Short mmCIF file of C-alpha atoms and ligand atoms in Angstrom, two decimals:
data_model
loop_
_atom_site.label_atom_id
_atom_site.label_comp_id
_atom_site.label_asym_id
_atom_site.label_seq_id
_atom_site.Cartn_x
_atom_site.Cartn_y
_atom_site.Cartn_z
CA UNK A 1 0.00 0.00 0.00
CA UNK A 2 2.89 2.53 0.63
CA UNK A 3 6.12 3.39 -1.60
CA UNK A 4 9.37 2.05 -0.45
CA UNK A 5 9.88 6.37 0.30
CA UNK A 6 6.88 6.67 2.55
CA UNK A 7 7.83 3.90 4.75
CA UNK A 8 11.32 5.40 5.58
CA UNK A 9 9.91 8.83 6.78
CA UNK A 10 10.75 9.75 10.29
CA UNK A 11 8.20 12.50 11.29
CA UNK A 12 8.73 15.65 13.45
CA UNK A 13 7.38 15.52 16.38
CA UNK A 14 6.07 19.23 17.63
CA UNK A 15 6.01 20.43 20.98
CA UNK A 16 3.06 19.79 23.20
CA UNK A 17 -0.11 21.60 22.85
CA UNK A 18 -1.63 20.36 25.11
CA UNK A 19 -6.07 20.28 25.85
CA UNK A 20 -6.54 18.61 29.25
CA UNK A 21 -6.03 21.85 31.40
CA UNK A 22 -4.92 25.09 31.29
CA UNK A 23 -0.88 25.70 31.98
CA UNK A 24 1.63 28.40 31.65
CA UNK A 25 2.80 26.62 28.47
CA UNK A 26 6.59 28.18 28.28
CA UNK A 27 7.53 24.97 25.65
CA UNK A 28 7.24 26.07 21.93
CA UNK A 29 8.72 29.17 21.99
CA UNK A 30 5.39 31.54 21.02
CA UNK A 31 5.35 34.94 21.69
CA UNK A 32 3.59 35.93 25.13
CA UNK A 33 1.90 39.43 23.30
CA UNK A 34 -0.71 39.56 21.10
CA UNK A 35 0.51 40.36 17.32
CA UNK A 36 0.58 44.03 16.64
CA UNK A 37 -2.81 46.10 16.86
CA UNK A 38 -3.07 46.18 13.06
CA UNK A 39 -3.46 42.66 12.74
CA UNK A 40 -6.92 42.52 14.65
CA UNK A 41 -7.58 45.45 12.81
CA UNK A 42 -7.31 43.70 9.84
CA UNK A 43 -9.55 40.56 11.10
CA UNK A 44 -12.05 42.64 11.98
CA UNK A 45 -12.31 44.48 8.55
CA UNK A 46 -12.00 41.64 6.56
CA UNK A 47 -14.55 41.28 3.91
CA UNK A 48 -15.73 37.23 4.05
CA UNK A 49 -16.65 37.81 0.57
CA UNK A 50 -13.32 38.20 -0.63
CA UNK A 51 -12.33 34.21 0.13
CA UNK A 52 -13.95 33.44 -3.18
CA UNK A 53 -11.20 34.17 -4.56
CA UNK A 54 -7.61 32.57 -4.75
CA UNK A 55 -4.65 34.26 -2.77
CA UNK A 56 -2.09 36.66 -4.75
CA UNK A 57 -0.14 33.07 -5.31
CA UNK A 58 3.27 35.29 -5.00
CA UNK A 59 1.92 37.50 -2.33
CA UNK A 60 3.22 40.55 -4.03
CA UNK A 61 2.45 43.32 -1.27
CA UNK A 62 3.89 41.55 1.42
CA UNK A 63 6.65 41.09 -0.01
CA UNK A 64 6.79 44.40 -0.87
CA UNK A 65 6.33 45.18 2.66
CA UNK A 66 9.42 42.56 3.89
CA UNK A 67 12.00 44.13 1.27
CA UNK A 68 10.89 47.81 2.57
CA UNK A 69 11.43 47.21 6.41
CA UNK A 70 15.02 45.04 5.08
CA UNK A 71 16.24 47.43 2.87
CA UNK A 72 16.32 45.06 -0.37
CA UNK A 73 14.38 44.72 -3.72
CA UNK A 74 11.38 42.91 -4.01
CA UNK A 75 13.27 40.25 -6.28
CA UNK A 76 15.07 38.94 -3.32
CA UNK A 77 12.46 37.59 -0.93
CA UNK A 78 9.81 34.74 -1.01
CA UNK A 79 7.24 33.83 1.59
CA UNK A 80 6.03 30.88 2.90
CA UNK A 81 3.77 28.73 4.77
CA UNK A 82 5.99 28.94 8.11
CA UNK A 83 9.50 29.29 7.43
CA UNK A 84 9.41 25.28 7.86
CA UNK A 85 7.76 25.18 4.15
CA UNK A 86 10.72 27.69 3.11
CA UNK A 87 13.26 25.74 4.58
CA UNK A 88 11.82 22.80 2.81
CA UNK A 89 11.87 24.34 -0.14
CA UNK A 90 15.54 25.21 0.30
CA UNK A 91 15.95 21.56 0.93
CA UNK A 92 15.18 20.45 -2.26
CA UNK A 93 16.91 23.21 -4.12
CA UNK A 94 19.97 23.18 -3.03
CA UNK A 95 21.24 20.08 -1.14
CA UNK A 96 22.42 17.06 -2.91
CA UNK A 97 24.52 14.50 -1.50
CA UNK A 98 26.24 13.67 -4.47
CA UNK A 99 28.30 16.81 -3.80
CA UNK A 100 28.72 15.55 -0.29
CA UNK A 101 26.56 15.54 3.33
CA UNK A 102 24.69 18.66 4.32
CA UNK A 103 26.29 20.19 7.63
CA UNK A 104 24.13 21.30 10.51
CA UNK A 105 25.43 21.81 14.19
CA UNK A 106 24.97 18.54 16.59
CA UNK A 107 22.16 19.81 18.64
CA UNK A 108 20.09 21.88 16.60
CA UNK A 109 16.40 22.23 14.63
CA UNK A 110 15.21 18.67 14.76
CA UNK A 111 13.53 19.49 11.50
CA UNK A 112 16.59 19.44 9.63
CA UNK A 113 17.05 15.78 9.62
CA UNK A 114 13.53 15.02 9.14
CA UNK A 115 13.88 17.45 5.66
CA UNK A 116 17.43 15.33 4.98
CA UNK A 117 14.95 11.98 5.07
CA UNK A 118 12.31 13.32 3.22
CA UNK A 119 14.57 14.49 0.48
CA UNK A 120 17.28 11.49 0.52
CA UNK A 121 19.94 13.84 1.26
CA UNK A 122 22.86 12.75 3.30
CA UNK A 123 23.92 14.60 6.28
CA UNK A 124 26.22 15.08 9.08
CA UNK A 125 26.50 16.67 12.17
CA UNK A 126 29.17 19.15 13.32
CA UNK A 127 29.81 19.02 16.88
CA UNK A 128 29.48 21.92 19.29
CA UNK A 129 32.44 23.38 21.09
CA UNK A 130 32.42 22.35 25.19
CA UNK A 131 30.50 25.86 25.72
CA UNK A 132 27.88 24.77 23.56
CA UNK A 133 29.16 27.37 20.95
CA UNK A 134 29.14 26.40 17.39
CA UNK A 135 32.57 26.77 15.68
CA UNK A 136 32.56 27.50 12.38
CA UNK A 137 36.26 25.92 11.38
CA UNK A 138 34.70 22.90 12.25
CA UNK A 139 32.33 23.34 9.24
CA UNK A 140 34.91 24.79 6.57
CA UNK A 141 36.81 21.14 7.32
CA UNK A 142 33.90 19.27 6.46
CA UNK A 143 33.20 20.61 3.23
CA UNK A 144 29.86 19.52 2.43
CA UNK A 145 26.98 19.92 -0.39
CA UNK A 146 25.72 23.03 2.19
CA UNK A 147 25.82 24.40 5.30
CA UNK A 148 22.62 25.46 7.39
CA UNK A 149 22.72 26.65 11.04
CA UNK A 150 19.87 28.34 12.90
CA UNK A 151 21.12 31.67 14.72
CA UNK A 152 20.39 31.68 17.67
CA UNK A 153 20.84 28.63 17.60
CA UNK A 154 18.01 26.10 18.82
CA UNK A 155 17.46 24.46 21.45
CA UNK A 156 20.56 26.36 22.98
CA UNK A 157 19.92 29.99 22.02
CA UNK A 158 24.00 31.16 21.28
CA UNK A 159 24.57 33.60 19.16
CA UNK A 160 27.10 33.14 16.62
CA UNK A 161 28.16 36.63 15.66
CA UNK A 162 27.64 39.07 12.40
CA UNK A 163 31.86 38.27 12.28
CA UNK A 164 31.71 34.63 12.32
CA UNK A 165 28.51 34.37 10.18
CA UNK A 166 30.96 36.86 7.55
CA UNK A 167 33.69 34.37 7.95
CA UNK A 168 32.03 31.15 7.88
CA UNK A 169 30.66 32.81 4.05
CA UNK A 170 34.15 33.72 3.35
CA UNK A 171 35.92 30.63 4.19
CA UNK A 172 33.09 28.60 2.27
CA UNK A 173 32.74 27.51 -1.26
CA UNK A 174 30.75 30.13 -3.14
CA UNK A 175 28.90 27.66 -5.62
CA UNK A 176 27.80 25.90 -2.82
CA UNK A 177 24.76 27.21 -0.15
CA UNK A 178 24.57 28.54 3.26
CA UNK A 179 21.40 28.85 4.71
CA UNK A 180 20.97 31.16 8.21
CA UNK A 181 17.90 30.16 9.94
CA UNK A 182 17.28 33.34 12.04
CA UNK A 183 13.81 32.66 13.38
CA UNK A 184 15.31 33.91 16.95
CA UNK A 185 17.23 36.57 15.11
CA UNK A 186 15.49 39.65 16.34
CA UNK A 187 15.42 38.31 20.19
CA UNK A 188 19.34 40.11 19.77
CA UNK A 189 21.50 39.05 17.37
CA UNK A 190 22.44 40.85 14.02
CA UNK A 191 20.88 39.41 11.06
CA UNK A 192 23.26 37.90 7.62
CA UNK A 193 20.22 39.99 5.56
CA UNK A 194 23.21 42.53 5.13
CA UNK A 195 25.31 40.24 3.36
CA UNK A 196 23.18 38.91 0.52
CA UNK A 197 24.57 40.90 -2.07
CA UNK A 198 28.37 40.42 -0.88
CA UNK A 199 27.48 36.65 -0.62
CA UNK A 200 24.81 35.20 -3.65
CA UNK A 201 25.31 32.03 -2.13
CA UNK A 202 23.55 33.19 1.28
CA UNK A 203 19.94 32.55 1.83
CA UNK A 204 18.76 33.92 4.87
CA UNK A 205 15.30 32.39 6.40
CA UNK A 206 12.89 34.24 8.71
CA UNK A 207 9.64 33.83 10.48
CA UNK A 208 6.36 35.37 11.41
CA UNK A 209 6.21 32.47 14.65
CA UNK A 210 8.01 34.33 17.30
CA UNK A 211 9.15 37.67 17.12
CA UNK A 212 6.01 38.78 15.60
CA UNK A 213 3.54 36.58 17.57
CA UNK A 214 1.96 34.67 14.47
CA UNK A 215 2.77 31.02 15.04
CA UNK A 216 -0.87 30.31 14.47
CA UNK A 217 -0.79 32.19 10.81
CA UNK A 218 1.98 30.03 9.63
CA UNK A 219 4.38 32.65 7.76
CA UNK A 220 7.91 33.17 7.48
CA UNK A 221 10.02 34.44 4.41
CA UNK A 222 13.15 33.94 2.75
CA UNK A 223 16.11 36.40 1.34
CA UNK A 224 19.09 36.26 -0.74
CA UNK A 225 20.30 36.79 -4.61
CA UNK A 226 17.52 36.67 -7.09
CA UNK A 227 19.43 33.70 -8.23
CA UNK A 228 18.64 31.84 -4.99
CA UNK A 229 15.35 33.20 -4.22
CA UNK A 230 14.00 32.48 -8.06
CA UNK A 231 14.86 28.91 -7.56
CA UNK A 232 12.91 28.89 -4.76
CA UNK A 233 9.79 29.90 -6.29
CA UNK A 234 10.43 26.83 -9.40
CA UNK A 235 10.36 24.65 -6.24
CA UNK A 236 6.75 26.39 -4.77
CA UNK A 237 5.23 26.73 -8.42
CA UNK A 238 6.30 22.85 -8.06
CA UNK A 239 4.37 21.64 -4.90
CA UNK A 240 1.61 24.58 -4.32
CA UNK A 241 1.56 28.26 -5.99
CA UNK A 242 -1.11 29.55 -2.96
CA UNK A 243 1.04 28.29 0.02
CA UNK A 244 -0.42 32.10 1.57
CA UNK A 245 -3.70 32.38 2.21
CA UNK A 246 -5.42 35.93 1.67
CA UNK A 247 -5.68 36.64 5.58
CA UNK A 248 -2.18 35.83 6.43
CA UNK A 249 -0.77 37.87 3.51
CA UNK A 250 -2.55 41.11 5.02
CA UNK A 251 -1.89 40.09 9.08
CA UNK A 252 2.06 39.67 7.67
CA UNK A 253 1.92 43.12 6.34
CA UNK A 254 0.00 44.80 9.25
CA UNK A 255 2.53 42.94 11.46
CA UNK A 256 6.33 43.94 9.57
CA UNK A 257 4.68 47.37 9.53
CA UNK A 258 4.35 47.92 13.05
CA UNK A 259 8.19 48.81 14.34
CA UNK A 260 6.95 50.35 17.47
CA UNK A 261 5.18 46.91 18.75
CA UNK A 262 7.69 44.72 17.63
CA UNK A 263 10.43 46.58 19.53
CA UNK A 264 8.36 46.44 22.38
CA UNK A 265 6.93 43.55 23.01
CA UNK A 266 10.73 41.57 21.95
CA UNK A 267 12.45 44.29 24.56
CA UNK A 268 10.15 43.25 27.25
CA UNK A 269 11.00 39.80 25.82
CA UNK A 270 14.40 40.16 25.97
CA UNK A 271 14.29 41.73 29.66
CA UNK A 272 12.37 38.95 30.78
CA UNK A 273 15.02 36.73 29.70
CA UNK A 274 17.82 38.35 31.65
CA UNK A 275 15.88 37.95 34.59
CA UNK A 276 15.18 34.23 34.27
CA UNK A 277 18.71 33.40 33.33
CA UNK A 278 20.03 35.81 36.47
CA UNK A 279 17.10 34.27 39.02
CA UNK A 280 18.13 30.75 37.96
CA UNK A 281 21.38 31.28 37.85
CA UNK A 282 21.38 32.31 42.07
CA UNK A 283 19.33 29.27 41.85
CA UNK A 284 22.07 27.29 41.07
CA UNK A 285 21.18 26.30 38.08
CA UNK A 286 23.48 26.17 34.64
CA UNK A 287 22.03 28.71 32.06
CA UNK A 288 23.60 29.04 29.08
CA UNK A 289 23.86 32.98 27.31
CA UNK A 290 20.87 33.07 25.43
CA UNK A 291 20.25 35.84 22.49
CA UNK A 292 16.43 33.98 21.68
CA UNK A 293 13.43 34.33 23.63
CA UNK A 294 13.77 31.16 25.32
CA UNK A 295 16.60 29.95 28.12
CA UNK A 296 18.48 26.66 27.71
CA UNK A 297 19.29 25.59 31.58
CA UNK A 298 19.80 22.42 33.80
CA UNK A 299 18.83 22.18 36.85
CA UNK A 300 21.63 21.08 39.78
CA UNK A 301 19.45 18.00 41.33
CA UNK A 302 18.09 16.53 38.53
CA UNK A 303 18.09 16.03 34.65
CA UNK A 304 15.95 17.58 32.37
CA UNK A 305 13.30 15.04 31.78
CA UNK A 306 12.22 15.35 35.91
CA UNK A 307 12.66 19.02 36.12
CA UNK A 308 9.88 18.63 33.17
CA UNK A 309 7.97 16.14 34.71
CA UNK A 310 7.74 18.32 38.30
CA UNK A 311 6.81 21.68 36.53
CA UNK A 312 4.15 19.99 34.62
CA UNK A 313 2.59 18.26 37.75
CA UNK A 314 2.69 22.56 38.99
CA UNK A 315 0.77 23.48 35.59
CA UNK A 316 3.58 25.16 34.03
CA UNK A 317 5.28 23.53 30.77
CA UNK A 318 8.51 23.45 29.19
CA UNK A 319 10.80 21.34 27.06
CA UNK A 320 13.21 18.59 27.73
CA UNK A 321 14.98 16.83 24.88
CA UNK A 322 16.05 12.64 25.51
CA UNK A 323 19.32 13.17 23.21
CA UNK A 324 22.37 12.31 24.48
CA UNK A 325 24.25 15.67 25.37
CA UNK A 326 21.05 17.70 26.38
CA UNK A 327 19.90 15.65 28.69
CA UNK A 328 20.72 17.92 31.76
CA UNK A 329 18.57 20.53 30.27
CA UNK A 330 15.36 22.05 29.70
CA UNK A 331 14.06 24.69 27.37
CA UNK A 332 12.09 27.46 29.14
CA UNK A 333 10.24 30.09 27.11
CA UNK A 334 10.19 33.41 28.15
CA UNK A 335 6.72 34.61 28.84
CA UNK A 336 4.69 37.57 30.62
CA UNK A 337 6.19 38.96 33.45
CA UNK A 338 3.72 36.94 35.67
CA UNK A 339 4.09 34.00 33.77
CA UNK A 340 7.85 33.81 34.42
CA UNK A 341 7.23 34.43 37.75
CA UNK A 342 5.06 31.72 38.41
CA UNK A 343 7.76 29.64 36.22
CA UNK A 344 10.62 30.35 38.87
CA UNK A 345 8.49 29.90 41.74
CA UNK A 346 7.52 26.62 40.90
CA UNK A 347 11.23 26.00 40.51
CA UNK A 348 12.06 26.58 44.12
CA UNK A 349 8.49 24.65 45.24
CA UNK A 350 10.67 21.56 43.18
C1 PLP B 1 10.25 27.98 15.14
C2 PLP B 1 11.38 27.65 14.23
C3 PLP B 1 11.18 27.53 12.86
C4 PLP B 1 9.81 27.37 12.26
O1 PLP B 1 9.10 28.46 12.15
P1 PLP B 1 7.67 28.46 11.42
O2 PLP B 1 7.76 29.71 10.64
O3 PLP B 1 6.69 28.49 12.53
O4 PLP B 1 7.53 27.26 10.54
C5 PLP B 1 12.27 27.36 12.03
N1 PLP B 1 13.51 27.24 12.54
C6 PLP B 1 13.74 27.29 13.86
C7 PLP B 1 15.12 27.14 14.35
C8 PLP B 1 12.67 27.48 14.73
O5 PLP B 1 12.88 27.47 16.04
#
């Protein structure tokens, strides 16, 4: 009944949401704010009538919209369902084995395999340095079919730097692809957008999901050379030319628009997560320097699968990962003010 492909697929399995009860659910990594004002605006206005109708399949204004607040041309973006659909689209484009394994960090996007399945591409993993860093000579002596690293990185949250991100593109074969997954980007790092036209070989990937509080929409975007970003639309004219629905494409815009909520709600973010990371740290607990809006710690009594197991008993929810290297760990997202409050309290009531 199913092709010899089908039965080697090894799914993604997304973080709990769960429907028993109601808890402070700090374990996908969603935004704690509403999206900007705009975007109910836009829900409220909406005329029904206009769902007769297909979706601009390229989603023209939006994109408009993305290479405005960027500072590129219109030619060098493409949008998505979720950045995962992007990503996959990447996937097919431009990683093939033949030319050798695609290189992603050790403990990373657990996506990225499940893509490298789908697709039949070979892969390998780079290891992290003992900090947890990644280090990018350990990628230019691999030399692979392509390179793709998230940054922040995920679940850990380190920031590689603008620098390294230059010199990781200088080091690395030009003909061959580089993808920066920056869907924590804007939680304080510096984004590679700035190098696309130095680097046609850079294609960096974005999202709607966190720093703009529209997981639910399912948008993110990509950038890079025309070249790049052209091949990516082949790939979408392949599989589905609507992958936007009509709603989403005007919530994005009302969103990317809005400069004065998004710095905001990701500084409150951000100054939540300094306080976690300080208040666990007295705590006693190992937090690693996080630049996303989520903290990557371990607790000192226990590993990370019965710190999970005791919060969720106390209603709150995080993330613990059974791989062998994060095991000490959990991932907390950063939420309201109260919400992390009632977070770190129940980590003293452990
Ligand atoms: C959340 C996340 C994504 C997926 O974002 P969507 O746009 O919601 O599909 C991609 N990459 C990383 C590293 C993420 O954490």
């Amino acid at each position: 009944m199913y092709s010899e492909r089908f039965t080697k697929l090894t799914p993604y399995v997304p973080g709990e949401q769960p429907q028993d009860r109601s808890y402070i659910k700090l374990n996908t990594n969603e935004n704690p704010y509403p999206p900007a004002p705009g975007v109910a605006e836009i829900l409220k206005e909406f005329d029904v009538e206009t769902l007769r109708r297909y979706p601009d399949p390229n989603s023209e204004a939006l994109c408009h919209a993305i290479a405005r607040e960027h500072g590129i041309k219109r030619d060098q973006v493409i949008v998505g369902n979720g950045s995962d659909e992007i990503l996959s689209f990447a996937f097919f484009a431009f990683f093939d084995s033949a030319k050798g394994p695609l290189l992603f960090p050790e403990h990373t996007y657990s996506f990225y395999p499940v893509y490298c399945d789908y697709y039949d591409i070979a892969y390998k993993k780079v290891a992290l340095d003992d900090d947890y860093g990644i280090n990018i000579d350990r990628f230019v002596d691999e030399k692979g079919c392509g390179v793709i690293v998230p940054n922040p990185n995920a679940p850990t949250g380190m920031l590689l730097s603008l620098d390294k991100v230059t010199e990781l593109l200088e080091r690395w074969p030009s003909d061959r692809v580089v993808v920066v997954d920056e869907a924590y980007i804007d939680f304080g790092g510096e984004s590679a957008v700035a190098l696309i036209d130095r680097f046609p070989n850079l294609l960096v990937v974005k999202t709607f999901s966190k720093s703009y509080s529209l997981a639910g929409s399912r948008l993110g975007w990509a950038m890079g050379s025309e070249k790049l970003i052209s091949a990516l639309y082949a790939v979408k004219d392949s599989f589905n030319s609507y992958p936007v629905d009509t709603l989403t494409q005007k919530a994005g815009i009302a969103a990317i628009s809005d400069r004065a909520w998004f710095d905001k709600t990701r500084g409150m973010v951000m100054a939540e997560r300094e306080r976690v990371s300080e208040e666990l740290t007295e705590l006693g607990w190992k937090v690693l320097p996080s630049a996303a809006n989520f903290v990557f710690a371990g607790a000192p009594d226990r590993d990370g699968k019965a710190v999970y197991e005791g919060l969720k008993a106390k209603g709150v929810l995080v993330r613990y990962f059974n791989k062998e290297g994060l095991t000490p760990f959990v991932r907390i997202t950063i939420g309201t003010a109260e919400e992390n409050t009632a977070l770190l309290d129940a980590v003293k009531s452990l």
